[in-house]
Amino acid sequence: MGTARRPWAASAAAAAAAVLLVASCVAAAPVQRKHARISGHAGDVLDDNPVGKLKVFVYEMPRKYNHNLLAKDSRCLHHMFAAEIFMHQFLLSSAVRTLDPEEADWFYAPVYTTCDLTPQGFPLPFRAPRIMRSAVHYIATTWPYWNRTEGADHFFLAPHDFGACFHYQEETAIKRGILPVLRRATLVQTFGQRNHVCLQEGSITIPPYANPHKMQAHLISPGTPRSIFVYFRGLFYDMGNDPEGGYYARGARASVWENFKDNPLFDISTEHPPTYYEDMQRAIFCLCPLGWAPWSPRLVEAVVFGCIPVIIADDIVLPFADAIPWDRISVFVAEKDVPRLDSILTSIPLDDILRKQRLLASDSVKQALLFHQPARPGDAFDQVLNGLARKLPHRDGVFLKPGEKVIDWNAGLESDRKPW
């Protein structure tokens, strides 16, 4: 059927069949395989222990900035933005925490900006910047530490679609820009895209939250053959927010569907089956295209389940890119090249595929992308701390001269300056 419509289908299918056959044989072989070791400047640091390399002071904030928001809506614990909650819980009992602010390298204010949700479960974009601005004003008027640097030795979690621009639509996020009071702070955020107004220099890009216990419950035998060549479940169009098409995912998802919906090598659909996690473990390649933002939990899920991520998001800055060698465990496809996705993937040498699979089997890579409860050595919490430790000592100019001011508290949108 596919051959009649597309002349390339026969050769592509033959190449994919060969990959599937060999990959399946490798997967079904007795478990004597050795996982490849992640090494090199990106990789060796995955197992670093941050304890002893930095000290963090956690501000005691009024409950309205965190606990009350969580008590109001417990969905915050389960959505992809939940890192801001779990990072707070982790730091309270972490060995890097200090109760003496005078000896702190970093200051952290626990603010749950993505925990004020719509009935559909999405963060309210007009409330988040007000919450954050109010929190910064509180610490600036309660303690002396913010004012001596105007936040340059402070870090904040901003796991929003477009980070501290606090909006899910890129055009609006760009117009808003990063909240001005955070301009000197280090932002720990899920959003990362080169040369973008919503990613300021020095930010630490983290993975979105994906529930480790839920994924653990769906693990299947490591010897299960990978019989699916390309796998994807998710939206291709967002008719509610982008009725004309082309804006959502910059048209990349629509292109995947229009070009490969009938291709037998591609198992793609909008349906999200109960076997979703099991299916990823049976696939060789998992598509990780941008949506409204360039990131999604799909990347974390693919790595955890050993499915080679096919990253379709131009200029994306990936989580912990200074520690995880993404180029060695993933495939990058430019958005303009999506129509050639089949030929790109079928032309990858089998040895390269097997090498990527062996690297993906490394526990250190999987742990680095997960926010475990309780925390585990080398997990995403440790990677955040290691990222902060690598920024020490603070650069010249962090500490301001007496009376020196850099941040304009009257800057930004008038709506963002409304009281909260």
Short mmCIF file of C-alpha atoms in Angstrom, two decimals:
data_model
loop_
_atom_site.label_atom_id
_atom_site.label_comp_id
_atom_site.label_asym_id
_atom_site.label_seq_id
_atom_site.Cartn_x
_atom_site.Cartn_y
_atom_site.Cartn_z
CA MET A 1 0.00 0.00 0.00
CA GLY A 2 2.72 2.44 0.96
CA THR A 3 4.85 1.38 -2.03
CA ALA A 4 2.17 2.38 -4.49
CA ARG A 5 1.95 5.88 -3.09
CA ARG A 6 5.61 6.50 -2.31
CA PRO A 7 8.40 5.06 -4.44
CA TRP A 8 10.91 5.44 -1.63
CA ALA A 9 8.91 3.30 0.75
CA ALA A 10 10.33 -0.06 -0.37
CA SER A 11 13.98 0.85 0.19
CA ALA A 12 13.22 2.71 3.42
CA ALA A 13 11.17 -0.20 4.70
CA ALA A 14 13.93 -2.64 3.83
CA ALA A 15 16.50 -0.56 5.71
CA ALA A 16 14.23 -0.24 8.71
CA ALA A 17 13.45 -3.95 8.65
CA ALA A 18 17.16 -4.74 8.81
CA VAL A 19 17.57 -2.41 11.80
CA LEU A 20 14.55 -3.91 13.54
CA LEU A 21 15.79 -7.44 12.95
CA VAL A 22 19.27 -6.84 14.35
CA ALA A 23 18.05 -4.61 17.21
CA SER A 24 15.49 -7.24 18.16
CA CYS A 25 18.11 -9.97 18.18
CA VAL A 26 20.35 -7.84 20.38
CA ALA A 27 17.48 -7.07 22.75
CA ALA A 28 16.48 -10.72 23.00
CA ALA A 29 20.00 -11.96 23.64
CA PRO A 30 20.94 -13.27 27.11
CA VAL A 31 21.56 -10.42 29.54
CA GLN A 32 25.34 -10.25 29.41
CA ARG A 33 25.53 -6.82 27.81
CA LYS A 34 27.71 -4.11 29.23
CA HIS A 35 26.34 -0.62 29.43
CA ALA A 36 28.62 1.88 27.78
CA ARG A 37 30.19 4.36 30.17
CA ILE A 38 29.42 8.03 29.69
CA SER A 39 32.77 9.77 29.61
CA GLY A 40 34.35 12.95 28.33
CA HIS A 41 33.90 16.50 29.61
CA ALA A 42 30.13 15.99 29.32
CA GLY A 43 29.48 12.78 31.17
CA ASP A 44 32.20 12.45 33.77
CA VAL A 45 30.46 15.05 35.92
CA LEU A 46 27.15 13.15 36.09
CA ASP A 47 28.32 11.26 39.16
CA ASP A 48 29.77 14.30 40.95
CA ASN A 49 28.69 14.75 44.55
CA PRO A 50 27.80 18.40 45.19
CA VAL A 51 28.09 18.12 48.97
CA GLY A 52 30.99 20.24 50.20
CA LYS A 53 31.07 22.34 47.01
CA LEU A 54 28.38 24.87 47.92
CA LYS A 55 26.09 26.01 50.71
CA VAL A 56 22.50 27.09 50.14
CA PHE A 57 20.34 29.21 52.42
CA VAL A 58 16.61 28.54 52.05
CA TYR A 59 14.43 31.54 52.84
CA GLU A 60 11.51 30.94 55.19
CA MET A 61 8.69 32.37 53.11
CA PRO A 62 5.10 33.11 54.13
CA ARG A 63 2.95 30.08 53.35
CA LYS A 64 0.94 31.95 50.73
CA TYR A 65 3.90 31.65 48.34
CA ASN A 66 4.10 27.86 48.49
CA HIS A 67 2.28 25.65 51.00
CA ASN A 68 -1.11 27.35 50.69
CA LEU A 69 -1.02 27.12 46.91
CA LEU A 70 -0.26 23.42 47.12
CA ALA A 71 -2.96 22.83 49.72
CA LYS A 72 -5.44 24.55 47.42
CA ASP A 73 -4.65 22.35 44.43
CA SER A 74 -2.68 19.12 44.83
CA ARG A 75 -2.50 18.67 41.05
CA CYS A 76 0.71 20.68 41.32
CA LEU A 77 2.44 17.57 42.66
CA HIS A 78 1.79 15.59 39.51
CA HIS A 79 2.13 17.92 36.52
CA MET A 80 5.27 18.50 34.48
CA PHE A 81 6.06 21.75 36.33
CA ALA A 82 6.34 20.06 39.75
CA ALA A 83 10.14 20.42 40.01
CA GLU A 84 9.68 23.70 41.87
CA ILE A 85 7.87 21.86 44.68
CA PHE A 86 10.20 18.89 44.91
CA MET A 87 13.32 21.09 44.77
CA HIS A 88 12.04 22.92 47.85
CA GLN A 89 11.36 19.68 49.70
CA PHE A 90 14.76 18.32 48.74
CA LEU A 91 16.71 21.38 49.87
CA LEU A 92 15.09 21.47 53.29
CA SER A 93 16.85 18.23 54.22
CA SER A 94 19.88 18.46 51.92
CA ALA A 95 23.41 18.36 53.26
CA VAL A 96 24.18 21.52 51.25
CA ARG A 97 21.67 23.55 53.23
CA THR A 98 23.03 26.04 55.73
CA LEU A 99 21.04 27.79 58.43
CA ASP A 100 23.59 30.60 58.55
CA PRO A 101 22.98 33.02 55.66
CA GLU A 102 26.37 34.65 56.22
CA GLU A 103 28.13 31.50 55.01
CA ALA A 104 25.81 30.81 52.08
CA ASP A 105 27.05 30.71 48.47
CA TRP A 106 23.50 30.73 47.13
CA PHE A 107 20.09 31.88 48.36
CA TYR A 108 16.87 30.14 47.37
CA ALA A 109 13.30 31.40 47.71
CA PRO A 110 10.66 28.64 47.43
CA VAL A 111 7.90 30.13 45.29
CA TYR A 112 5.34 27.88 43.56
CA THR A 113 4.48 30.05 40.55
CA THR A 114 3.07 27.15 38.51
CA CYS A 115 0.78 25.97 41.31
CA ASP A 116 -1.98 28.52 40.69
CA LEU A 117 -3.96 26.54 38.13
CA THR A 118 -6.89 26.90 35.75
CA PRO A 119 -9.72 24.33 36.00
CA GLN A 120 -7.99 22.52 33.12
CA GLY A 121 -4.80 22.25 35.18
CA PHE A 122 -2.60 24.84 33.45
CA PRO A 123 -0.68 27.58 35.32
CA LEU A 124 -2.37 30.96 35.21
CA PRO A 125 0.05 33.11 33.17
CA PHE A 126 -1.11 36.46 34.58
CA ARG A 127 -0.77 35.34 38.21
CA ALA A 128 2.73 33.79 38.04
CA PRO A 129 4.74 37.02 37.50
CA ARG A 130 2.76 38.76 40.27
CA ILE A 131 3.48 35.93 42.69
CA MET A 132 7.19 35.98 41.87
CA ARG A 133 7.50 39.76 42.00
CA SER A 134 5.72 39.83 45.36
CA ALA A 135 8.06 37.13 46.71
CA VAL A 136 11.18 38.99 45.58
CA HIS A 137 9.87 42.19 47.17
CA TYR A 138 9.30 40.27 50.41
CA ILE A 139 12.85 38.92 50.64
CA ALA A 140 14.32 42.27 49.57
CA THR A 141 12.49 44.08 52.38
CA THR A 142 12.93 41.37 55.03
CA TRP A 143 16.58 40.33 54.70
CA PRO A 144 19.71 42.26 53.66
CA TYR A 145 21.09 39.61 51.31
CA TRP A 146 19.09 40.38 48.16
CA ASN A 147 19.98 44.06 48.25
CA ARG A 148 23.75 43.54 48.39
CA THR A 149 23.66 41.74 45.02
CA GLU A 150 20.14 42.47 43.72
CA GLY A 151 19.70 38.75 43.35
CA ALA A 152 22.96 37.82 41.63
CA ASP A 153 23.66 35.14 44.25
CA HIS A 154 20.05 33.92 44.31
CA PHE A 155 18.40 31.20 42.24
CA PHE A 156 14.75 30.61 41.44
CA LEU A 157 12.87 27.70 39.93
CA ALA A 158 10.89 28.76 36.84
CA PRO A 159 9.60 25.55 35.22
CA HIS A 160 7.10 27.41 33.03
CA ASP A 161 6.64 26.88 29.29
CA PHE A 162 8.89 29.85 28.54
CA GLY A 163 10.64 30.12 31.88
CA ALA A 164 10.49 33.46 33.68
CA CYS A 165 8.64 35.03 30.73
CA PHE A 166 5.64 33.27 32.32
CA HIS A 167 3.40 32.51 29.37
CA TYR A 168 2.57 29.41 27.33
CA GLN A 169 2.38 31.21 23.98
CA GLU A 170 5.74 32.23 22.59
CA GLU A 171 4.62 35.48 20.99
CA THR A 172 3.15 36.74 24.27
CA ALA A 173 6.13 35.43 26.25
CA ILE A 174 8.54 37.35 24.01
CA LYS A 175 6.54 40.55 24.41
CA ARG A 176 6.53 40.15 28.19
CA GLY A 177 10.19 39.16 28.49
CA ILE A 178 11.85 37.89 31.65
CA LEU A 179 10.43 39.45 34.80
CA PRO A 180 12.75 42.47 35.34
CA VAL A 181 13.34 41.80 39.06
CA LEU A 182 14.94 38.45 38.10
CA ARG A 183 17.44 39.88 35.65
CA ARG A 184 20.45 39.28 37.90
CA ALA A 185 19.30 35.99 39.41
CA THR A 186 20.14 32.50 38.19
CA LEU A 187 17.03 30.93 36.70
CA VAL A 188 16.61 27.18 36.95
CA GLN A 189 14.07 26.47 34.25
CA THR A 190 12.76 23.87 31.83
CA PHE A 191 12.78 26.28 28.88
CA GLY A 192 15.94 26.50 26.87
CA GLN A 193 16.42 27.92 23.38
CA ARG A 194 19.50 29.67 22.08
CA ASN A 195 19.26 33.37 21.26
CA HIS A 196 15.83 33.67 22.85
CA VAL A 197 14.68 36.54 25.07
CA CYS A 198 13.29 34.05 27.61
CA LEU A 199 16.67 32.43 28.26
CA GLN A 200 19.12 34.70 29.99
CA GLU A 201 22.81 33.99 30.29
CA GLY A 202 23.77 31.77 33.18
CA SER A 203 20.45 29.94 33.43
CA ILE A 204 20.41 26.23 34.26
CA THR A 205 18.15 24.18 32.02
CA ILE A 206 16.48 21.28 33.80
CA PRO A 207 14.22 18.42 32.72
CA PRO A 208 10.48 18.65 33.27
CA TYR A 209 9.05 16.51 36.02
CA ALA A 210 8.12 12.97 35.02
CA ASN A 211 6.95 10.70 37.82
CA PRO A 212 9.73 8.15 38.48
CA HIS A 213 7.47 5.77 40.40
CA LYS A 214 4.88 5.72 37.63
CA MET A 215 7.52 4.89 35.02
CA GLN A 216 9.09 2.25 37.25
CA ALA A 217 5.70 0.52 37.49
CA HIS A 218 5.58 0.14 33.68
CA LEU A 219 9.03 -1.35 33.11
CA ILE A 220 9.04 -4.48 30.96
CA SER A 221 11.71 -7.12 30.45
CA PRO A 222 14.95 -5.60 29.09
CA GLY A 223 15.06 -8.49 26.62
CA THR A 224 11.84 -7.41 24.92
CA PRO A 225 12.45 -6.91 21.17
CA ARG A 226 12.19 -3.35 19.87
CA SER A 227 9.75 -4.05 17.06
CA ILE A 228 8.55 -0.45 16.49
CA PHE A 229 10.78 1.69 14.29
CA VAL A 230 9.40 5.18 15.08
CA TYR A 231 6.93 5.97 17.86
CA PHE A 232 4.96 9.08 18.82
CA ARG A 233 1.78 9.85 20.72
CA GLY A 234 0.57 13.42 21.05
CA LEU A 235 -1.04 16.37 19.29
CA PHE A 236 -0.23 17.22 15.70
CA TYR A 237 -2.54 20.25 15.61
CA ASP A 238 -3.94 22.47 18.36
CA MET A 239 -7.21 23.54 16.82
CA GLY A 240 -8.37 25.34 19.95
CA ASN A 241 -5.42 27.74 20.11
CA ASP A 242 -4.16 27.56 16.52
CA PRO A 243 -7.17 26.91 14.24
CA GLU A 244 -5.34 27.83 11.04
CA GLY A 245 -2.37 25.55 11.80
CA GLY A 246 1.29 26.31 11.23
CA TYR A 247 1.87 28.23 14.46
CA TYR A 248 1.64 25.34 16.89
CA ALA A 249 5.01 23.57 16.96
CA ARG A 250 6.01 25.89 14.11
CA GLY A 251 4.27 23.39 11.85
CA ALA A 252 6.71 20.57 12.66
CA ARG A 253 4.14 18.24 14.21
CA ALA A 254 1.67 18.88 11.39
CA SER A 255 4.43 17.98 8.94
CA VAL A 256 5.08 14.69 10.75
CA TRP A 257 1.44 13.73 10.42
CA GLU A 258 0.95 14.88 6.85
CA ASN A 259 4.07 13.10 5.62
CA PHE A 260 4.05 9.89 7.65
CA LYS A 261 0.54 9.06 8.86
CA ASP A 262 0.36 6.22 6.33
CA ASN A 263 4.00 5.16 6.52
CA PRO A 264 4.27 1.64 8.01
CA LEU A 265 7.56 2.55 9.69
CA PHE A 266 5.84 5.20 11.80
CA ASP A 267 3.59 4.27 14.71
CA ILE A 268 2.10 7.73 15.32
CA SER A 269 -1.27 8.81 16.66
CA THR A 270 -3.06 11.36 18.82
CA GLU A 271 -4.42 8.55 20.99
CA HIS A 272 -2.62 7.96 24.29
CA PRO A 273 -3.01 4.22 25.02
CA PRO A 274 -2.63 2.64 28.46
CA THR A 275 0.41 0.82 27.01
CA TYR A 276 2.16 4.10 26.16
CA TYR A 277 5.18 3.46 28.39
CA GLU A 278 5.43 -0.18 27.31
CA ASP A 279 5.27 0.86 23.66
CA MET A 280 8.18 3.27 24.12
CA GLN A 281 10.23 0.35 25.41
CA ARG A 282 9.42 -1.56 22.22
CA ALA A 283 10.51 1.31 19.95
CA ILE A 284 13.90 2.18 18.50
CA PHE A 285 13.21 5.89 17.89
CA CYS A 286 10.84 8.16 19.85
CA LEU A 287 9.94 11.50 18.31
CA CYS A 288 10.44 14.47 20.63
CA PRO A 289 9.15 17.45 18.65
CA LEU A 290 8.51 20.89 20.03
CA GLY A 291 4.95 21.85 20.93
CA TRP A 292 4.08 25.32 22.18
CA ALA A 293 7.48 25.25 23.86
CA PRO A 294 10.54 23.28 22.69
CA TRP A 295 10.52 20.92 25.70
CA SER A 296 8.22 18.22 27.07
CA PRO A 297 8.36 15.21 29.44
CA ARG A 298 8.53 13.01 26.35
CA LEU A 299 12.31 13.52 26.23
CA VAL A 300 12.72 12.23 29.79
CA GLU A 301 10.44 9.27 29.12
CA ALA A 302 12.34 8.31 25.97
CA VAL A 303 15.69 8.29 27.78
CA VAL A 304 14.36 6.36 30.77
CA PHE A 305 12.89 3.71 28.47
CA GLY A 306 15.95 3.45 26.24
CA CYS A 307 14.21 4.78 23.14
CA ILE A 308 16.52 6.99 21.07
CA PRO A 309 15.11 10.55 21.24
CA VAL A 310 14.61 12.20 17.87
CA ILE A 311 14.76 15.86 18.83
CA ILE A 312 12.90 18.21 16.50
CA ALA A 313 13.26 21.68 18.00
CA ASP A 314 15.69 24.10 16.39
CA ASP A 315 18.16 25.78 18.77
CA ILE A 316 16.89 23.88 21.81
CA VAL A 317 19.06 23.99 24.94
CA LEU A 318 18.71 20.57 26.53
CA PRO A 319 18.70 19.74 30.25
CA PHE A 320 22.11 19.70 31.91
CA ALA A 321 23.81 19.99 28.52
CA ASP A 322 27.18 20.52 30.20
CA ALA A 323 26.89 17.07 31.77
CA ILE A 324 24.75 14.90 29.46
CA PRO A 325 26.24 14.19 26.00
CA TRP A 326 23.00 14.60 24.09
CA ASP A 327 24.66 14.35 20.70
CA ARG A 328 25.75 10.79 21.52
CA ILE A 329 22.40 9.49 22.76
CA SER A 330 19.96 11.36 20.48
CA VAL A 331 19.25 12.22 16.88
CA PHE A 332 18.71 15.87 15.95
CA VAL A 333 16.49 16.71 12.98
CA ALA A 334 16.00 20.29 11.83
CA GLU A 335 12.39 21.41 11.63
CA LYS A 336 12.72 22.08 7.91
CA ASP A 337 13.91 18.49 7.37
CA VAL A 338 10.86 16.79 8.88
CA PRO A 339 9.57 15.73 5.44
CA ARG A 340 12.78 13.68 5.08
CA LEU A 341 12.49 12.11 8.53
CA ASP A 342 12.08 8.59 7.18
CA SER A 343 15.19 8.68 5.01
CA ILE A 344 17.20 10.37 7.77
CA LEU A 345 16.41 7.67 10.32
CA THR A 346 16.73 4.70 7.97
CA SER A 347 20.16 5.93 6.84
CA ILE A 348 21.66 5.88 10.34
CA PRO A 349 24.22 3.05 10.49
CA LEU A 350 23.22 0.14 12.69
CA ASP A 351 26.42 0.44 14.72
CA ASP A 352 25.48 4.03 15.60
CA ILE A 353 22.03 2.93 16.71
CA LEU A 354 23.41 0.16 18.91
CA ARG A 355 26.01 2.54 20.37
CA LYS A 356 23.29 5.06 21.31
CA GLN A 357 21.20 2.28 22.87
CA ARG A 358 24.13 1.14 25.00
CA LEU A 359 24.72 4.70 26.21
CA LEU A 360 21.02 5.13 26.96
CA ALA A 361 21.20 2.03 29.14
CA SER A 362 23.54 3.93 31.48
CA ASP A 363 21.91 4.42 34.87
CA SER A 364 23.73 7.73 35.33
CA VAL A 365 21.94 9.30 32.34
CA LYS A 366 18.52 8.11 33.47
CA GLN A 367 19.05 9.25 37.07
CA ALA A 368 20.20 12.68 35.97
CA LEU A 369 16.79 13.40 34.44
CA LEU A 370 14.63 12.28 37.35
CA PHE A 371 13.52 14.11 40.48
CA HIS A 372 13.36 11.15 42.83
CA GLN A 373 11.52 11.16 46.15
CA PRO A 374 13.49 10.46 48.21
CA ALA A 375 16.49 11.85 46.33
CA ARG A 376 19.16 9.54 44.95
CA PRO A 377 22.84 10.21 44.23
CA GLY A 378 23.32 11.69 40.78
CA ASP A 379 19.67 12.51 40.19
CA ALA A 380 18.29 15.78 38.85
CA PHE A 381 18.56 17.47 42.25
CA ASP A 382 22.29 16.75 42.33
CA GLN A 383 22.65 17.98 38.75
CA VAL A 384 21.06 21.33 39.69
CA LEU A 385 23.42 21.69 42.65
CA ASN A 386 26.42 20.72 40.53
CA GLY A 387 25.40 23.35 38.00
CA LEU A 388 25.27 25.96 40.75
CA ALA A 389 28.61 24.77 42.18
CA ARG A 390 30.27 25.14 38.78
CA LYS A 391 29.27 28.82 38.78
CA LEU A 392 31.34 29.44 41.91
CA PRO A 393 33.14 31.54 42.88
CA HIS A 394 30.78 34.32 41.89
CA ARG A 395 32.08 36.54 39.13
CA ASP A 396 33.31 40.08 39.65
CA GLY A 397 30.50 42.57 39.96
CA VAL A 398 28.09 40.32 41.83
CA PHE A 399 28.35 42.38 45.00
CA LEU A 400 27.19 45.96 44.45
CA LYS A 401 28.75 49.07 45.86
CA PRO A 402 26.89 50.86 48.65
CA GLY A 403 23.93 52.69 47.15
CA GLU A 404 24.40 51.09 43.71
CA LYS A 405 21.19 49.99 41.98
CA VAL A 406 20.82 47.97 38.80
CA ILE A 407 17.26 46.67 38.80
CA ASP A 408 14.38 49.02 37.97
CA TRP A 409 11.41 47.92 40.05
CA ASN A 410 9.09 49.97 37.83
CA ALA A 411 10.13 48.16 34.65
CA GLY A 412 7.99 45.55 32.93
CA LEU A 413 4.31 45.25 32.14
CA GLU A 414 1.91 47.25 34.28
CA SER A 415 -0.26 44.14 34.69
CA ASP A 416 2.69 42.26 36.20
CA ARG A 417 3.20 44.99 38.80
CA LYS A 418 -0.28 44.65 40.25
CA PRO A 419 -0.34 43.49 43.88
CA TRP A 420 -0.75 39.83 44.65
#
